[in-house]
Amino acid sequence: MNASHNLINTLQEFDLGNGKQGKYYSLPALEKAGVGPVSKLPVSIRLVLESVLRNCDGKKVSEANVKELANWKSTETRTAEIPFVVARIVLQDFTGVPLLVDLAAMRSAVAKLGKNPKIIEPLVPVDLVVDHSVQVDFAGGADSMAKNLDLEFTRNRERYQFLKWGMQAFDTFKVVPPGIGIVHQVNLEYLAKGVLSTTLEIGNRKSEIYYPDTLVGTDSHTTMINGLGIVGWGVGGIEAEAGMLGQPVYFLTPDVVGVHLTGALTEGVTATDLALTVTQLLRKTKVVGKFVEFFGPGAAALPVVDRATIANMAPEYGATMGFFPIDAECVNYLRATGRSEEHCRLYENYYRAQGLWGIPQKGQIEYSQLVELDLASVRPSVAGPKRPQDKIELPNMKRDFISAFSKPVTESGFGMKTEELSRVVHISAGGEIHPGGGSQKSGTDDNARKSEREMANEHPTADPVHASAARLDGDVRNGSVLIAAITSCTNTSNPSVMLAAGLLAKKAVERGLAVNSTVKSSLAPGSRVVTDYLNKTGLSPYLDKLGFQTVGYGCTTCIGNSGPLHPAIEDAIVKNNLVAASVLSGNRNFEARVHQNIKANFLMSPPLVVAFALAGRVDIDLSCEPLGKGMDGAPVYLADLWPTLQEVRDAMQSALKPEVFRKLYKDFAAQNPKWNEIPSSTGNAYEWDAKSTYIQEPPFFTGFSMTPGSIKPISGARALGIFGDSVTTDHISPAGAIKKSSPAGKFLIENGVAAEDFNSYGSRRGNDRIMTRGTFANVRIKNLMLGGEEGGNTIGPDGAKTSIYDASIAYQAKGTPLIVIAGQEYGTGSSRDWAAKGTNLLGVKAVVAQSFERIHRSNLVGMGVLPLQFKEGTTAQTLKLDGMETYDIVGLDANIRPQQDLTLKITRKDGKVENVPVRCRIDTPIEIDYYQHGGILPFVLRQLVAKA
Ligand code: SF4
């Protein structure tokens, strides 16, 4: 048990609301002692300050850290790093499994050193929610969900067995099994407590200390919890591992951008429209690496579920957090979602005692920058076709799609000829396609059937299943909606937009509208509570009728697990090079994210997803063109179907019922027989199975010794790839399909895995052999060394084109270090530790980019890869790099300082030498330690072993 301190007399008491007093570290006491103007700080900074104060031990966190943060200034050059000890960690399964693999590998390394493996144990509670694995193989049928769940368990059995081993091996590691919900929604509805407590020793007595709920999660959209006044954001798995092993999460003191919300949303406008508007506004404001804090009367009037939708999209606007302060709406939400009355009183009393109760009004806090938004100015919108920040007001959708169709690819267009826009392909194919089988009848030809089989083999799911049992009959053309998905915790956590979708579906069905069989529609709620209120309001049957049957409780289309389209449709798209569309209530629409063959992807609210599914196309102006004809033959417009605010409010009465949350979040293991049937191994150290293609001991601790290496210059490096702007973590380490012809596909086949059992890269993150082969293997990544050709290829040491993996092996065999060169925003997109781990295992020693995404930069350092940044105006293009050069990184030694300038020495093929200044993006002193130790894991392991 840890001992408490009473720094500056801040350990005080408050009324727990049950007649007893509780202890806490008081921020007002800090101010009273003259340490700093604490009550004037942004609320988000004050919450971090509480953690710094409480965890001040003179070692990891010093009194100077407390004083520095208590005197946060709205504008100044940011150099100080904050050591932030979080209260808990949340994980999803794609990122959580590799993290558990690393913990297991650390235990194995400790056992090999002759020590007790139990010294590796999470020091803060860890909750892993299995939500990323379910795929939409089946949709549009009453049994779709059960069939998808069956397949999920078949495909992921080994991973789930491993998770069950983790549950018994670690005391503080808990798992929410598959079929329960999506991590951020489960966090909001169940895991989050708002205030936590722990027992500490004060003098000789034990005492309960209360403190704010704070967390980091291994998923970018962890920020959803900011909507409930909880500080938390997404980090890479590597930082989360350090966090759970008692290390602070270090980050540079942030600027805090205040967004002053006024007014109220008008009739016809949803929280999703607001989130897309905020995303566009804040992208323009440039909030990368900053906290965003919403305040003012508009913020105070928003319910927590709307706040959560806006907060969820913080990664899309680039902020570390999109934070809403704490007020009565938060406690109302906690109460409505089944948290106990006693806890709600404690929660309110705690934040009142801390002076943190209520949404600040203008003038109370000095923010680094002020942004104004009148909620009444928000209009119904969508975002796309390629980026979440490209908002389009609904009436402009048709115009913008037509314009994007022929715009060059470099301007976010599709580079097609205008005259091709009107190309129509008629598809008439047989009814239900059975798993593993072909279509009953194809309206195309034998070639189509051949192609169908081929595609089934290339597809990770192996089961070519069409959305609907109905016969497929319709036209597919440029702009056709082929996927319509109500998906993503961004929206499914918000009953107002989910009920609006149900109400719109009801009106559409009553008017006689239907969704064409060419559209694969699906509904994937983020928790079972959604199903409960859609049933209670009587709206489920209408959604079902339009094909929006529930397909599972998980991420599905939002993460790209949209499953296969009907083979005849895929064939039509590929053969005719169609720019087909998806409409989804997700938050990401990068190329190939939603589906490999769907090029135009539009984000929108759930009711608009239903509307566009009905329209069947995106080149339509829904403000004046009808969605279709009703049963009376009259045109039906969106305005005829759109539910009023009052209708949504009436339906909301059924949505937030505490007893439903209590029932559905109780003892879910018992409610999940499939999970219970999975056997698990026991013991403190994991018994690795050399034959497993899912779980392997990673080589991060091979040859581990207690002495770290030294920092040295990098000499004679060659380029493994030269990339352009906006290379995403999905380009670097794809989550989706494994192609048969790729290095990972070949490896799986060599190891006896049939193509239909490949599963996705995301599900294979417990196996470094596959993930290293999959690094830079995204079919859409463009290597400028090959003239921008798509696919994970490069030029090997022999000058011939080869896969990036094979080139890396050849270079590593010669002892040649490698570098990667890139443009702006390198590593943008979801946090993905394998993007850094794979880079390391490919032998890449440095990445030189024009700019880096925050988490990916820190993950590179966390894996011992050096991030370097070109100076403004310098790029691979201005330097005319073609990848044939040799590179030295000069100035790198044991005296390196954060953000120091170094020299990139370029030796061209003809022997000419050029010295280019670059900034070392090791940003903080602790990162220098991580880099020296070869990464954060060896660093932490050496500390823990030394202490044991
Ligand atoms: S639904 Fe989407 S945003 Fe939410 S956790 Fe899953 S992938 Fe992330």
PDB file of N, CA and C in Angstrom, residues 613-640:
ATOM      1  N   ALA A 613     -29.666   5.498 -47.764  1.00  0.00           N
ATOM      2  CA  ALA A 613     -29.912   4.096 -48.157  1.00  0.00           C
ATOM      3  C   ALA A 613     -31.189   4.034 -48.988  1.00  0.00           C
ATOM      4  N   LEU A 614     -32.191   4.798 -48.591  1.00  0.00           N
ATOM      5  CA  LEU A 614     -33.454   4.816 -49.341  1.00  0.00           C
ATOM      6  C   LEU A 614     -33.247   5.427 -50.724  1.00  0.00           C
ATOM      7  N   ALA A 615     -32.466   6.525 -50.768  1.00  0.00           N
ATOM      8  CA  ALA A 615     -32.221   7.198 -52.053  1.00  0.00           C
ATOM      9  C   ALA A 615     -31.360   6.319 -52.957  1.00  0.00           C
ATOM     10  N   GLY A 616     -30.437   5.541 -52.349  1.00  0.00           N
ATOM     11  CA  GLY A 616     -29.594   4.621 -53.123  1.00  0.00           C
ATOM     12  C   GLY A 616     -28.464   5.308 -53.854  1.00  0.00           C
ATOM     13  N   ARG A 617     -28.311   6.604 -53.674  1.00  0.00           N
ATOM     14  CA  ARG A 617     -27.209   7.306 -54.356  1.00  0.00           C
ATOM     15  C   ARG A 617     -26.816   8.549 -53.574  1.00  0.00           C
ATOM     16  N   VAL A 618     -25.605   9.024 -53.851  1.00  0.00           N
ATOM     17  CA  VAL A 618     -25.147  10.224 -53.140  1.00  0.00           C
ATOM     18  C   VAL A 618     -25.193  11.467 -54.028  1.00  0.00           C
ATOM     19  N   ASP A 619     -25.355  11.275 -55.340  1.00  0.00           N
ATOM     20  CA  ASP A 619     -25.468  12.453 -56.211  1.00  0.00           C
ATOM     21  C   ASP A 619     -26.931  12.906 -56.237  1.00  0.00           C
ATOM     22  N   ILE A 620     -27.391  13.327 -55.091  1.00  0.00           N
ATOM     23  CA  ILE A 620     -28.785  13.737 -54.943  1.00  0.00           C
ATOM     24  C   ILE A 620     -28.842  14.909 -53.966  1.00  0.00           C
ATOM     25  N   ASP A 621     -29.687  15.861 -54.276  1.00  0.00           N
ATOM     26  CA  ASP A 621     -29.899  16.985 -53.368  1.00  0.00           C
ATOM     27  C   ASP A 621     -31.170  16.691 -52.576  1.00  0.00           C
ATOM     28  N   LEU A 622     -30.984  16.214 -51.361  1.00  0.00           N
ATOM     29  CA  LEU A 622     -32.134  15.774 -50.573  1.00  0.00           C
ATOM     30  C   LEU A 622     -33.000  16.952 -50.116  1.00  0.00           C
ATOM     31  N   SER A 623     -32.521  18.175 -50.302  1.00  0.00           N
ATOM     32  CA  SER A 623     -33.367  19.310 -49.898  1.00  0.00           C
ATOM     33  C   SER A 623     -34.457  19.571 -50.934  1.00  0.00           C
ATOM     34  N   CYS A 624     -34.284  19.061 -52.160  1.00  0.00           N
ATOM     35  CA  CYS A 624     -35.330  19.320 -53.158  1.00  0.00           C
ATOM     36  C   CYS A 624     -35.671  18.109 -54.040  1.00  0.00           C
ATOM     37  N   GLU A 625     -34.852  17.060 -54.009  1.00  0.00           N
ATOM     38  CA  GLU A 625     -35.171  15.882 -54.830  1.00  0.00           C
ATOM     39  C   GLU A 625     -35.795  14.797 -53.947  1.00  0.00           C
ATOM     40  N   PRO A 626     -36.772  14.060 -54.470  1.00  0.00           N
ATOM     41  CA  PRO A 626     -37.408  13.040 -53.629  1.00  0.00           C
ATOM     42  C   PRO A 626     -36.495  11.834 -53.399  1.00  0.00           C
ATOM     43  N   LEU A 627     -36.723  11.175 -52.273  1.00  0.00           N
ATOM     44  CA  LEU A 627     -36.002   9.930 -51.953  1.00  0.00           C
ATOM     45  C   LEU A 627     -36.535   8.782 -52.782  1.00  0.00           C
ATOM     46  N   GLY A 628     -37.763   8.894 -53.168  1.00  0.00           N
ATOM     47  CA  GLY A 628     -38.405   7.844 -53.942  1.00  0.00           C
ATOM     48  C   GLY A 628     -39.892   8.147 -54.021  1.00  0.00           C
ATOM     49  N   LYS A 629     -40.617   7.129 -54.485  1.00  0.00           N
ATOM     50  CA  LYS A 629     -42.064   7.303 -54.565  1.00  0.00           C
ATOM     51  C   LYS A 629     -42.743   6.459 -53.501  1.00  0.00           C
ATOM     52  N   GLY A 630     -43.766   7.023 -52.888  1.00  0.00           N
ATOM     53  CA  GLY A 630     -44.509   6.308 -51.870  1.00  0.00           C
ATOM     54  C   GLY A 630     -45.467   5.318 -52.502  1.00  0.00           C
ATOM     55  N   MET A 631     -46.200   4.584 -51.661  1.00  0.00           N
ATOM     56  CA  MET A 631     -47.108   3.562 -52.208  1.00  0.00           C
ATOM     57  C   MET A 631     -48.242   4.185 -53.009  1.00  0.00           C
ATOM     58  N   ASP A 632     -48.480   5.498 -52.752  1.00  0.00           N
ATOM     59  CA  ASP A 632     -49.512   6.182 -53.527  1.00  0.00           C
ATOM     60  C   ASP A 632     -48.959   6.775 -54.821  1.00  0.00           C
ATOM     61  N   GLY A 633     -47.687   6.524 -55.085  1.00  0.00           N
ATOM     62  CA  GLY A 633     -47.072   7.020 -56.313  1.00  0.00           C
ATOM     63  C   GLY A 633     -46.555   8.443 -56.196  1.00  0.00           C
ATOM     64  N   ALA A 634     -46.797   9.090 -55.066  1.00  0.00           N
ATOM     65  CA  ALA A 634     -46.359  10.474 -54.898  1.00  0.00           C
ATOM     66  C   ALA A 634     -44.906  10.518 -54.438  1.00  0.00           C
ATOM     67  N   PRO A 635     -44.168  11.527 -54.886  1.00  0.00           N
ATOM     68  CA  PRO A 635     -42.777  11.620 -54.434  1.00  0.00           C
ATOM     69  C   PRO A 635     -42.696  11.861 -52.927  1.00  0.00           C
ATOM     70  N   VAL A 636     -41.701  11.225 -52.292  1.00  0.00           N
ATOM     71  CA  VAL A 636     -41.498  11.411 -50.845  1.00  0.00           C
ATOM     72  C   VAL A 636     -40.149  12.102 -50.653  1.00  0.00           C
ATOM     73  N   TYR A 637     -40.198  13.217 -49.921  1.00  0.00           N
ATOM     74  CA  TYR A 637     -38.990  14.022 -49.698  1.00  0.00           C
ATOM     75  C   TYR A 637     -38.455  13.777 -48.287  1.00  0.00           C
ATOM     76  N   LEU A 638     -37.184  14.126 -48.122  1.00  0.00           N
ATOM     77  CA  LEU A 638     -36.571  13.972 -46.797  1.00  0.00           C
ATOM     78  C   LEU A 638     -37.385  14.728 -45.746  1.00  0.00           C
ATOM     79  N   ALA A 639     -37.849  15.919 -46.095  1.00  0.00           N
ATOM     80  CA  ALA A 639     -38.604  16.733 -45.130  1.00  0.00           C
ATOM     81  C   ALA A 639     -39.881  16.020 -44.672  1.00  0.00           C
ATOM     82  N   ASP A 640     -40.424  15.152 -45.535  1.00  0.00           N
ATOM     83  CA  ASP A 640     -41.643  14.417 -45.154  1.00  0.00           C
ATOM     84  C   ASP A 640     -41.356  13.382 -44.064  1.00  0.00           C
TER      85      ASP A 640
END
